[in-house]
mmCIF file of C-alpha atoms in Angstrom:
data_model
loop_
_atom_site.group_PDB
_atom_site.id
_atom_site.type_symbol
_atom_site.label_atom_id
_atom_site.label_comp_id
_atom_site.label_asym_id
_atom_site.label_seq_id
_atom_site.Cartn_x
_atom_site.Cartn_y
_atom_site.Cartn_z
ATOM 1 C CA MET A 1 55.076 -10.870 5.900
ATOM 2 C CA PHE A 2 57.754 -8.856 7.282
ATOM 3 C CA ARG A 3 55.846 -7.933 10.110
ATOM 4 C CA ALA A 4 55.845 -11.608 11.116
ATOM 5 C CA VAL A 5 59.294 -10.741 12.321
ATOM 6 C CA VAL A 6 58.138 -8.139 14.805
ATOM 7 C CA ARG A 7 54.820 -9.338 15.041
ATOM 8 C CA LEU A 8 54.864 -10.199 18.660
ATOM 9 C CA SER A 9 56.153 -6.874 19.814
ATOM 10 C CA THR A 10 53.429 -5.231 17.308
ATOM 11 C CA SER A 11 50.652 -7.113 18.703
ATOM 12 C CA GLY A 12 51.963 -6.562 22.486
ATOM 13 C CA VAL A 13 52.166 -2.946 21.666
ATOM 14 C CA ARG A 14 48.656 -2.606 20.111
ATOM 15 C CA SER A 15 46.994 -4.513 23.010
ATOM 16 C CA LEU A 16 48.780 -2.730 25.707
ATOM 17 C CA ALA A 17 47.744 0.543 24.068
ATOM 18 C CA ARG A 18 44.273 -0.479 24.035
ATOM 19 C CA THR A 19 44.172 -2.271 27.519
ATOM 20 C CA ARG A 20 41.756 -0.668 29.897
ATOM 21 C CA PRO A 21 43.268 -0.216 33.614
ATOM 22 C CA CYS A 22 42.683 -3.578 35.496
ATOM 23 C CA ASN A 23 43.108 -3.360 39.168
ATOM 24 C CA SER A 24 42.846 -6.944 40.164
ATOM 25 C CA VAL A 25 44.650 -8.807 37.772
ATOM 26 C CA PRO A 26 45.965 -12.432 38.647
ATOM 27 C CA LEU A 27 49.729 -12.479 37.630
ATOM 28 C CA ALA A 28 49.330 -15.068 35.019
ATOM 29 C CA SER A 29 46.424 -13.528 32.784
ATOM 30 C CA ARG A 30 46.745 -10.633 30.617
ATOM 31 C CA CYS A 31 43.956 -8.025 30.172
ATOM 32 C CA TYR A 32 43.616 -7.640 26.504
ATOM 33 C CA SER A 33 40.983 -5.194 25.206
ATOM 34 C CA HIS A 34 38.109 -6.492 23.428
ATOM 35 C CA ALA A 35 38.757 -4.272 20.110
ATOM 36 C CA LYS A 36 39.293 -6.245 17.280
ATOM 37 C CA VAL A 37 43.003 -6.533 16.032
ATOM 38 C CA GLU A 38 43.337 -5.691 12.528
ATOM 39 C CA THR A 39 45.029 -8.400 10.387
ATOM 40 C CA ASP A 40 47.850 -7.786 8.115
ATOM 41 C CA GLU A 41 45.646 -8.208 5.016
ATOM 42 C CA GLU A 42 43.388 -5.556 6.403
ATOM 43 C CA PHE A 43 46.358 -3.283 7.172
ATOM 44 C CA ASP A 44 47.794 -3.666 3.703
ATOM 45 C CA ALA A 45 44.641 -3.006 2.229
ATOM 46 C CA ARG A 46 43.754 -0.030 4.079
ATOM 47 C CA TRP A 47 47.340 1.609 3.145
ATOM 48 C CA VAL A 48 46.969 0.550 -0.774
ATOM 49 C CA THR A 49 43.263 2.181 -0.683
ATOM 50 C CA TYR A 50 44.920 5.474 0.834
ATOM 51 C CA PHE A 51 47.843 5.727 -1.469
ATOM 52 C CA SER A 52 45.263 4.861 -4.444
ATOM 53 C CA LYS A 53 43.316 7.896 -4.123
ATOM 54 C CA PRO A 54 42.993 9.275 -7.691
ATOM 55 C CA ASP A 55 43.364 12.929 -6.368
ATOM 56 C CA ILE A 56 45.691 12.370 -3.391
ATOM 57 C CA ASP A 57 47.526 15.589 -2.811
ATOM 58 C CA ALA A 58 51.147 16.257 -1.909
ATOM 59 C CA TRP A 59 50.527 16.818 1.806
ATOM 60 C CA GLU A 60 48.655 13.421 2.166
ATOM 61 C CA LEU A 61 51.300 11.672 0.347
ATOM 62 C CA LYS A 62 53.743 13.238 2.816
ATOM 63 C CA LYS A 63 51.663 12.310 5.948
ATOM 64 C CA GLY A 64 50.860 8.706 4.849
ATOM 65 C CA MET A 65 54.681 7.964 4.189
ATOM 66 C CA ASN A 66 55.879 9.576 7.504
ATOM 67 C CA THR A 67 53.144 7.716 9.366
ATOM 68 C CA LEU A 68 53.990 4.551 7.450
ATOM 69 C CA ILE A 69 57.663 4.700 8.124
ATOM 70 C CA GLY A 70 56.898 5.476 11.830
ATOM 71 C CA TYR A 71 55.303 2.170 12.041
ATOM 72 C CA ASP A 72 57.303 -0.737 13.387
ATOM 73 C CA LEU A 73 57.209 -2.605 10.128
ATOM 74 C CA VAL A 74 58.455 -3.005 6.386
ATOM 75 C CA PRO A 75 55.559 -2.133 4.228
ATOM 76 C CA GLU A 76 54.591 -4.890 1.656
ATOM 77 C CA PRO A 77 55.255 -4.252 -1.950
ATOM 78 C CA LYS A 78 51.732 -3.580 -2.623
ATOM 79 C CA ILE A 79 51.750 -0.689 -0.491
ATOM 80 C CA LEU A 80 54.715 0.813 -1.961
ATOM 81 C CA ASP A 81 53.443 0.174 -5.514
ATOM 82 C CA SER A 82 50.411 2.136 -4.487
ATOM 83 C CA ALA A 83 52.647 5.015 -3.067
ATOM 84 C CA LEU A 84 55.068 5.118 -5.970
ATOM 85 C CA ARG A 85 51.999 5.589 -8.187
ATOM 86 C CA ALA A 86 50.658 8.387 -6.287
ATOM 87 C CA CYS A 87 54.191 9.991 -6.610
ATOM 88 C CA ARG A 88 53.671 9.812 -10.409
ATOM 89 C CA ARG A 89 50.260 11.059 -10.249
ATOM 90 C CA LEU A 90 51.867 14.152 -8.382
ATOM 91 C CA ASN A 91 54.641 14.582 -10.676
ATOM 92 C CA ASP A 92 57.303 13.795 -7.951
ATOM 93 C CA LEU A 93 60.294 11.541 -8.790
ATOM 94 C CA ALA A 94 62.433 12.948 -5.888
ATOM 95 C CA SER A 95 59.808 11.461 -3.252
ATOM 96 C CA ALA A 96 59.592 8.049 -5.099
ATOM 97 C CA ILE A 97 63.251 7.922 -4.852
ATOM 98 C CA ARG A 98 63.058 8.991 -1.160
ATOM 99 C CA ILE A 99 60.480 6.111 -0.485
ATOM 100 C CA LEU A 100 62.962 3.425 -1.934
ATOM 101 C CA GLU A 101 65.844 4.665 0.352
ATOM 102 C CA ALA A 102 63.373 5.115 3.438
ATOM 103 C CA VAL A 103 62.243 1.232 3.137
ATOM 104 C CA LYS A 104 65.828 0.196 2.730
ATOM 105 C CA ASP A 105 66.746 2.169 5.827
ATOM 106 C CA LYS A 106 63.567 0.459 7.721
ATOM 107 C CA SER A 107 64.605 -3.014 6.913
ATOM 108 C CA GLY A 108 67.634 -2.360 9.102
ATOM 109 C CA PRO A 109 69.955 -5.245 9.717
ATOM 110 C CA TYR A 110 67.526 -7.619 7.722
ATOM 111 C CA LYS A 111 69.615 -7.105 4.424
ATOM 112 C CA ASP A 112 67.621 -9.339 2.085
ATOM 113 C CA ILE A 113 64.270 -7.347 2.504
ATOM 114 C CA TYR A 114 65.288 -4.585 0.178
ATOM 115 C CA PRO A 115 66.378 -6.806 -2.851
ATOM 116 C CA TYR A 116 63.222 -8.723 -2.538
ATOM 117 C CA LEU A 117 61.321 -5.465 -2.487
ATOM 118 C CA ILE A 118 63.004 -3.983 -5.614
ATOM 119 C CA GLN A 119 62.649 -7.405 -7.159
ATOM 120 C CA GLU A 120 59.024 -7.225 -6.539
ATOM 121 C CA LEU A 121 58.538 -3.716 -7.590
ATOM 122 C CA GLN A 122 60.799 -3.795 -10.683
ATOM 123 C CA PRO A 123 57.663 -3.963 -13.052
ATOM 124 C CA THR A 124 56.193 -0.779 -11.795
ATOM 125 C CA LEU A 125 59.682 0.850 -11.548
ATOM 126 C CA SER A 126 60.329 0.178 -15.267
ATOM 127 C CA GLU A 127 56.979 1.157 -16.011
ATOM 128 C CA LEU A 128 57.135 4.617 -14.426
ATOM 129 C CA GLY A 129 60.821 5.212 -15.087
ATOM 130 C CA ILE A 130 62.032 5.398 -11.507
ATOM 131 C CA SER A 131 65.452 4.658 -10.923
ATOM 132 C CA THR A 132 66.576 3.012 -7.639
ATOM 133 C CA PRO A 133 69.154 4.970 -5.636
ATOM 134 C CA GLU A 134 71.590 2.157 -6.581
ATOM 135 C CA GLU A 135 71.349 2.965 -10.146
ATOM 136 C CA LEU A 136 71.627 6.696 -9.586
ATOM 137 C CA GLY A 137 75.054 5.923 -7.425
ATOM 138 C CA MET A 138 73.011 7.683 -4.276
ATOM 139 C CA ASP A 139 73.415 4.583 -2.064
ATOM 140 C CA LYS A 140 77.064 5.591 -1.445
ATOM 141 C CA LEU A 141 78.364 8.675 0.106
ATOM 142 C CA MET B 1 20.790 63.848 31.689
ATOM 143 C CA ILE B 2 19.435 60.877 33.219
ATOM 144 C CA PRO B 3 19.089 58.171 30.552
ATOM 145 C CA THR B 4 15.472 57.270 29.860
ATOM 146 C CA ILE B 5 14.177 54.218 27.999
ATOM 147 C CA PRO B 6 13.373 55.369 24.717
ATOM 148 C CA ALA B 7 10.021 54.738 23.506
ATOM 149 C CA GLU B 8 10.816 52.508 20.683
ATOM 150 C CA ALA B 9 12.583 49.914 23.018
ATOM 151 C CA LEU B 10 9.226 49.868 25.112
ATOM 152 C CA ARG B 11 7.454 49.238 21.875
ATOM 153 C CA GLY B 12 7.374 45.563 22.081
ATOM 154 C CA LEU B 13 5.875 45.330 25.575
ATOM 155 C CA ASP B 14 2.214 46.018 24.285
ATOM 156 C CA SER B 15 2.803 44.351 20.907
ATOM 157 C CA PRO B 16 0.275 41.769 19.865
ATOM 158 C CA LEU B 17 3.413 39.893 18.508
ATOM 159 C CA SER B 18 4.743 37.303 20.962
ATOM 160 C CA LEU B 19 8.314 37.963 22.461
ATOM 161 C CA GLU B 20 9.795 35.643 20.021
ATOM 162 C CA GLU B 21 8.289 37.221 17.011
ATOM 163 C CA GLN B 22 9.318 40.790 18.129
ATOM 164 C CA GLN B 23 12.618 42.304 16.828
ATOM 165 C CA PRO B 24 14.904 43.592 19.262
ATOM 166 C CA VAL B 25 15.297 47.112 19.004
ATOM 167 C CA TYR B 26 18.655 48.923 19.965
ATOM 168 C CA VAL B 27 18.725 52.577 19.863
ATOM 169 C CA ASP B 28 22.217 53.867 20.402
ATOM 170 C CA GLN B 29 21.897 57.002 22.326
ATOM 171 C CA GLY B 30 25.544 58.022 21.452
ATOM 172 C CA PHE B 31 26.617 58.141 25.172
ATOM 173 C CA LEU B 32 30.021 56.881 24.099
ATOM 174 C CA ASP B 33 31.153 59.271 21.755
ATOM 175 C CA ARG B 34 29.661 62.342 23.245
ATOM 176 C CA SER B 35 31.490 64.468 26.015
ATOM 177 C CA PRO B 36 29.298 66.035 28.901
ATOM 178 C CA THR B 37 29.651 69.188 27.394
ATOM 179 C CA ASP B 38 27.868 68.583 24.238
ATOM 180 C CA SER B 39 24.829 70.447 24.052
ATOM 181 C CA GLU B 40 21.452 68.521 24.728
ATOM 182 C CA THR B 41 20.484 68.266 20.988
ATOM 183 C CA GLY B 42 19.135 64.727 21.331
ATOM 184 C CA PRO B 43 20.889 61.448 20.922
ATOM 185 C CA THR B 44 23.269 61.047 18.035
ATOM 186 C CA PRO B 45 22.856 57.131 17.485
ATOM 187 C CA ILE B 46 25.504 55.346 15.766
ATOM 188 C CA LEU B 47 24.206 52.292 15.138
ATOM 189 C CA GLU B 48 20.381 52.812 14.290
ATOM 190 C CA THR B 49 20.473 49.137 12.841
ATOM 191 C CA VAL B 50 19.484 45.538 13.839
ATOM 192 C CA PRO B 51 22.171 44.919 16.418
ATOM 193 C CA GLN B 52 25.476 42.990 15.238
ATOM 194 C CA HIS B 53 26.428 39.872 16.330
ATOM 195 C CA TRP B 54 29.847 40.161 18.256
ATOM 196 C CA SER B 55 31.188 37.789 15.739
ATOM 197 C CA THR B 56 30.367 39.587 12.652
ATOM 198 C CA ALA B 57 30.400 43.102 13.823
ATOM 199 C CA ARG B 58 32.054 45.901 11.762
ATOM 200 C CA LEU B 59 34.870 47.000 13.967
ATOM 201 C CA GLU B 60 36.832 48.985 11.735
ATOM 202 C CA HIS B 61 37.702 51.511 14.062
ATOM 203 C CA LEU B 62 39.001 48.723 16.292
ATOM 204 C CA LYS B 63 41.298 47.193 13.460
ATOM 205 C CA VAL B 64 45.274 46.901 14.398
ATOM 206 C CA PRO B 65 47.513 47.322 11.799
ATOM 207 C CA SER B 66 49.089 44.007 10.712
ATOM 208 C CA ASN B 67 52.794 44.875 11.404
ATOM 209 C CA VAL B 68 51.939 45.410 15.087
ATOM 210 C CA GLY B 69 53.726 42.826 17.429
ATOM 211 C CA CYS B 70 56.478 42.174 14.975
ATOM 212 C CA LEU B 71 60.155 43.311 15.419
ATOM 213 C CA PRO B 72 60.846 46.835 15.277
ATOM 214 C CA GLU B 73 62.886 46.411 12.227
ATOM 215 C CA ASP B 74 59.686 45.408 10.633
ATOM 216 C CA HIS B 75 58.680 48.892 10.314
ATOM 217 C CA ILE B 76 61.746 49.998 8.328
ATOM 218 C CA PRO B 77 61.475 49.991 4.562
ATOM 219 C CA SER B 78 62.912 47.056 2.990
ATOM 220 C CA ASP B 79 65.783 49.045 1.376
ATOM 221 C CA LYS B 80 66.866 50.756 4.508
ATOM 222 C CA LEU B 81 67.615 47.503 6.436
ATOM 223 C CA LEU B 82 71.008 46.423 7.277
ATOM 224 C CA PRO B 83 73.030 45.075 4.467
ATOM 225 C CA ARG B 84 72.062 41.391 4.740
ATOM 226 C CA VAL B 85 69.987 39.025 2.497
ATOM 227 C CA GLN B 86 66.339 40.413 2.385
ATOM 228 C CA LEU B 87 64.014 38.138 3.718
ATOM 229 C CA SER B 88 61.005 37.142 1.666
ATOM 230 C CA CYS B 89 57.876 39.245 2.037
ATOM 231 C CA PHE B 90 55.927 36.478 3.876
ATOM 232 C CA ALA B 91 58.632 35.689 6.255
ATOM 233 C CA LYS B 92 58.704 39.379 7.303
ATOM 234 C CA LYS B 93 55.058 39.671 7.683
ATOM 235 C CA ASN B 94 54.705 36.813 10.125
ATOM 236 C CA MET B 95 54.676 37.485 13.731
ATOM 237 C CA LEU B 96 56.731 34.465 15.050
ATOM 238 C CA HIS B 97 60.324 35.143 14.749
ATOM 239 C CA LEU B 98 63.313 33.285 16.451
ATOM 240 C CA THR B 99 66.641 35.228 16.842
ATOM 241 C CA ALA B 100 69.037 32.335 15.590
ATOM 242 C CA GLY B 101 72.104 33.911 17.142
ATOM 243 C CA HIS B 102 70.968 33.137 20.627
ATOM 244 C CA VAL B 103 70.126 29.518 19.760
ATOM 245 C CA GLY B 104 73.446 27.965 18.532
ATOM 246 C CA CYS B 105 72.534 24.613 17.248
ATOM 247 C CA PHE B 106 69.865 26.155 15.187
ATOM 248 C CA ARG B 107 72.376 27.702 13.281
ATOM 249 C CA ARG B 108 72.103 24.880 10.945
ATOM 250 C CA ALA B 109 68.382 25.048 10.654
ATOM 251 C CA LEU B 110 68.733 28.779 10.085
ATOM 252 C CA VAL B 111 70.852 27.850 7.089
ATOM 253 C CA ALA B 112 68.248 25.062 5.909
ATOM 254 C CA LEU B 113 65.286 27.045 6.639
ATOM 255 C CA THR B 114 65.606 30.089 4.568
ATOM 256 C CA ASN B 115 63.876 29.848 1.225
ATOM 257 C CA SER B 116 66.600 28.970 -1.107
ATOM 258 C CA GLY B 117 68.197 26.865 1.345
ATOM 259 C CA ALA B 118 71.040 25.679 -0.946
ATOM 260 C CA ARG B 119 72.045 29.006 -1.844
ATOM 261 C CA MET B 120 72.143 30.486 1.742
ATOM 262 C CA SER B 121 74.632 27.789 2.659
ATOM 263 C CA THR B 122 77.227 29.607 0.396
ATOM 264 C CA HIS B 123 76.483 32.864 2.438
ATOM 265 C CA GLY B 124 79.177 33.187 5.264
ATOM 266 C CA HIS B 125 78.169 33.578 8.727
ATOM 267 C CA HIS B 126 79.553 37.175 8.854
ATOM 268 C CA GLU B 127 76.096 38.656 8.443
ATOM 269 C CA VAL B 128 73.722 39.736 11.216
ATOM 270 C CA SER B 129 71.747 36.616 11.881
ATOM 271 C CA LYS B 130 68.412 36.718 10.826
ATOM 272 C CA PRO B 131 65.488 35.708 12.762
ATOM 273 C CA VAL B 132 64.300 32.094 11.665
ATOM 274 C CA ASP B 133 60.575 32.121 11.188
ATOM 275 C CA MET B 134 59.337 29.087 13.126
ATOM 276 C CA SER B 135 55.826 29.404 12.094
ATOM 277 C CA GLN B 136 56.649 28.197 8.533
ATOM 278 C CA PRO B 137 57.035 24.710 7.592
ATOM 279 C CA MET B 138 60.625 23.604 8.152
ATOM 280 C CA TYR B 139 62.984 21.150 6.223
ATOM 281 C CA TRP B 140 64.460 18.557 8.536
ATOM 282 C CA ASP B 141 66.446 15.442 7.220
ATOM 283 C CA ARG B 142 65.327 12.497 9.491
ATOM 284 C CA LEU B 143 65.489 8.901 8.934
ATOM 285 C CA ASP B 144 62.031 8.442 10.049
ATOM 286 C CA ILE B 145 60.411 11.528 8.308
ATOM 287 C CA PRO B 146 61.362 10.382 4.522
ATOM 288 C CA LEU B 147 59.371 13.330 3.263
ATOM 289 C CA PRO B 148 59.761 16.633 5.037
ATOM 290 C CA ASP B 149 57.297 19.483 5.245
ATOM 291 C CA ARG B 150 58.892 21.305 2.688
ATOM 292 C CA PRO B 151 61.341 20.786 -0.136
ATOM 293 C CA TRP B 152 64.727 21.717 0.077
ATOM 294 C CA LYS B 153 64.934 24.414 -2.701
ATOM 295 C CA ASP B 154 61.888 26.632 -2.750
ATOM 296 C CA VAL B 155 63.077 29.044 -4.855
ATOM 297 C CA LEU B 156 63.739 27.908 -8.357
ATOM 298 C CA ASP B 157 65.765 29.307 -11.134
ATOM 299 C CA SER B 158 64.662 28.866 -14.724
ATOM 300 C CA THR B 159 66.632 25.604 -15.352
ATOM 301 C CA ASP B 160 65.162 24.101 -12.543
ATOM 302 C CA LYS B 161 61.769 25.063 -13.466
ATOM 303 C CA SER B 162 62.179 23.653 -16.771
ATOM 304 C CA LEU B 163 63.270 20.378 -15.301
ATOM 305 C CA LYS B 164 60.186 20.484 -12.985
ATOM 306 C CA GLN B 165 58.154 20.969 -16.248
ATOM 307 C CA LYS B 166 59.970 17.928 -17.982
ATOM 308 C CA GLU B 167 59.349 15.938 -14.672
ATOM 309 C CA LYS B 168 55.624 16.288 -15.609
ATOM 310 C CA GLY B 169 56.269 14.016 -18.586
ATOM 311 C CA PRO B 170 57.194 10.249 -18.557
ATOM 312 C CA TRP B 171 60.048 9.766 -16.383
ATOM 313 C CA ASN B 172 61.845 7.177 -18.607
ATOM 314 C CA ALA B 173 62.743 10.512 -20.640
ATOM 315 C CA LEU B 174 64.802 11.740 -17.737
ATOM 316 C CA SER B 175 68.756 11.149 -17.629
ATOM 317 C CA ASN B 176 70.420 10.031 -14.958
ATOM 318 C CA GLU B 177 71.766 13.318 -14.075
ATOM 319 C CA GLU B 178 68.396 14.892 -14.255
ATOM 320 C CA LYS B 179 66.845 12.355 -11.787
ATOM 321 C CA ILE B 180 69.729 13.384 -9.279
ATOM 322 C CA ALA B 181 69.190 16.957 -10.037
ATOM 323 C CA LEU B 182 65.377 16.693 -9.113
ATOM 324 C CA TYR B 183 66.381 14.595 -5.724
ATOM 325 C CA ARG B 184 68.699 17.141 -4.987
ATOM 326 C CA LEU B 185 66.058 20.077 -5.325
ATOM 327 C CA LYS B 186 63.574 18.383 -3.046
ATOM 328 C CA PHE B 187 66.209 16.738 -0.548
ATOM 329 C CA GLN B 188 69.312 18.012 0.977
ATOM 330 C CA HIS B 189 70.971 14.965 2.168
ATOM 331 C CA THR B 190 70.367 11.276 0.862
ATOM 332 C CA TYR B 191 69.779 8.572 3.512
ATOM 333 C CA PRO B 192 73.642 7.595 3.217
ATOM 334 C CA GLU B 193 74.594 11.065 3.732
ATOM 335 C CA MET B 194 72.264 11.405 6.862
ATOM 336 C CA LYS B 195 73.715 8.212 8.340
ATOM 337 C CA ARG B 196 77.249 9.441 7.775
ATOM 338 C CA PRO B 197 79.461 8.719 10.741
ATOM 339 C CA SER B 198 80.880 11.929 12.139
ATOM 340 C CA ALA B 199 84.098 12.161 13.894
ATOM 341 C CA GLU B 200 82.533 13.778 17.041
ATOM 342 C CA TRP B 201 83.515 10.770 19.246
ATOM 343 C CA LYS B 202 87.066 11.915 18.939
ATOM 344 C CA THR B 203 86.125 15.176 20.028
ATOM 345 C CA VAL B 204 84.288 13.924 23.083
ATOM 346 C CA ILE B 205 87.102 11.559 24.286
ATOM 347 C CA GLY B 206 89.732 13.954 23.770
ATOM 348 C CA GLY B 207 87.778 16.577 25.688
ATOM 349 C CA MET B 208 87.500 13.737 28.241
ATOM 350 C CA PHE B 209 91.129 13.229 28.310
ATOM 351 C CA ILE B 210 92.133 16.866 28.602
ATOM 352 C CA PHE B 211 89.710 17.465 31.585
ATOM 353 C CA PHE B 212 91.224 14.432 33.313
ATOM 354 C CA GLY B 213 94.560 15.869 32.712
ATOM 355 C CA ILE B 214 93.760 19.232 34.029
ATOM 356 C CA THR B 215 92.433 17.631 36.976
ATOM 357 C CA GLY B 216 95.566 15.710 37.471
ATOM 358 C CA LEU B 217 97.827 18.538 37.358
ATOM 359 C CA VAL B 218 95.601 20.327 39.847
ATOM 360 C CA VAL B 219 95.524 17.413 42.084
ATOM 361 C CA ILE B 220 99.617 17.076 41.990
ATOM 362 C CA TRP B 221 99.828 20.897 42.584
ATOM 363 C CA GLN B 222 97.419 20.650 45.666
ATOM 364 C CA GLY B 223 99.695 17.911 47.002
ATOM 365 C CA LEU B 224 102.668 19.871 46.618
ATOM 366 C CA TYR B 225 101.459 23.322 47.853
ATOM 367 C CA VAL B 226 98.289 22.919 49.754
ATOM 368 C CA TYR B 227 98.452 20.146 51.986
ATOM 369 C CA PRO B 228 100.331 20.714 55.272
ATOM 370 C CA GLU B 229 103.256 18.635 56.475
ATOM 371 C CA GLN B 230 102.521 15.036 57.351
ATOM 372 C CA PRO B 231 102.304 14.315 61.007
ATOM 373 C CA LYS B 232 105.724 12.777 62.575
ATOM 374 C CA THR B 233 103.720 9.712 63.700
ATOM 375 C CA PHE B 234 103.685 8.650 59.983
ATOM 376 C CA GLY B 235 107.398 8.551 59.676
ATOM 377 C CA GLU B 236 109.115 4.818 59.465
ATOM 378 C CA GLU B 237 111.096 5.220 62.792
ATOM 379 C CA TRP B 238 108.033 6.756 64.681
ATOM 380 C CA GLN B 239 105.856 3.672 63.097
ATOM 381 C CA ALA B 240 108.655 1.166 64.238
ATOM 382 C CA LYS B 241 108.656 2.428 67.833
ATOM 383 C CA GLN B 242 104.619 2.366 67.873
ATOM 384 C CA VAL B 243 104.493 -1.223 66.843
ATOM 385 C CA GLN B 244 107.281 -2.181 69.420
ATOM 386 C CA ARG B 245 105.144 -0.146 72.113
ATOM 387 C CA MET B 246 101.820 -2.191 70.948
ATOM 388 C CA LEU B 247 103.826 -5.450 71.168
ATOM 389 C CA ASP B 248 105.197 -4.497 74.626
ATOM 390 C CA MET B 249 101.596 -3.691 75.763
ATOM 391 C CA ARG B 250 100.380 -6.989 74.628
ATOM 392 C CA ILE B 251 97.647 -5.359 72.131
ATOM 393 C CA ASN B 252 95.110 -8.265 71.396
ATOM 394 C CA PRO B 253 97.194 -10.976 72.416
ATOM 395 C CA ILE B 254 94.421 -13.899 71.651
ATOM 396 C CA GLY B 255 93.418 -13.531 68.336
ATOM 397 C CA GLY B 256 94.750 -9.865 67.247
ATOM 398 C CA PHE B 257 98.009 -8.058 66.572
ATOM 399 C CA SER B 258 100.230 -9.308 69.411
ATOM 400 C CA SER B 259 99.203 -12.981 68.880
ATOM 401 C CA LYS B 260 100.856 -12.686 65.355
ATOM 402 C CA TRP B 261 104.153 -11.948 67.056
ATOM 403 C CA ASP B 262 106.362 -14.871 68.000
ATOM 404 C CA TYR B 263 107.656 -13.464 71.342
ATOM 405 C CA GLU B 264 110.379 -16.268 71.417
ATOM 406 C CA LYS B 265 111.929 -16.054 68.303
ATOM 407 C CA LYS B 266 110.943 -12.088 68.123
ATOM 408 C CA GLN B 267 109.648 -12.193 64.747
ATOM 409 C CA TRP B 268 106.340 -12.474 63.093
ATOM 410 C CA LYS B 269 104.564 -15.876 63.054
#
């Protein structure tokens, strides 16, 4: 849903990345590759599955989170929920709080994304006992 | 002695087995560890076994001591090292070192890199700069890398360890202070701290103006002491005489210089 904001650029980048070089291209048309573009739901499902691995290890969590934050999007609440549960399996509260900080930073100038995420994640946060950075006073210098 | 092919090696040529079925036989005649003055008592084979593959051959005689290639100080026993904080043993053993003193901007990474990062920051910079082991995972605070390769504080004392034990239980049981402490164990800066504004721009602008000022002083001094006298043709009187001469010569009378002068009224048009 949040990727609607940057969908054009995302899809543009994706298709450009997979474009094969076309030498004689008329100016008006674009050379899209014939590879299937992943839908938002497939993307979300893939990441939820990644973090839902029961025996996920710390490296995989790190790699997954760093990659996910590297994308030009704010992850859906269900992906974050899966990631926070992975932190719980790894007994890593600090990383869980760090993930919340990271998605707040990812939202950039769109200040209403983060409150929405917290609202959606509130059941998980209460269940697992994860405090938000705001509750701990860590959102201020 | 002229080397001859030993009979064992020629064995296979008349064998009823096919070439694939025959085992290759290597009989080392010990040429490599015999000097020419050795008495001719026959070959002293080293490896009278099935030949070894190069990847699995026993090469004890070729093994290099593990500290070869490290800095010379690695050969010094640790108690005789210069009075400085001891590196952990695995940092010493690793081959890859970076002398942080040469790389000024890595001084912060140097502080961050050593194992008990939080403790190192309290040590002053009066010690000999220690080599930073770049082959180990580094801690780095980055907005786009939320989970660095390594926790901030690796070396945990007993209170930290007990806190870590408590972390394995339900997190609802942790107090806010404990949660903050767990965060600080793993990370150096929070996101707001990473994004804190610095006063660097003042240094930059100030430095710019200082350089402008110095340049201005240099230019003024140059004008006073370096440039030679202005030619006399620049003087007011000379210029006036020059203009009069040009008008008398009727320079560009149609559309140019003299056309702008009214010769009757003796003034500029």
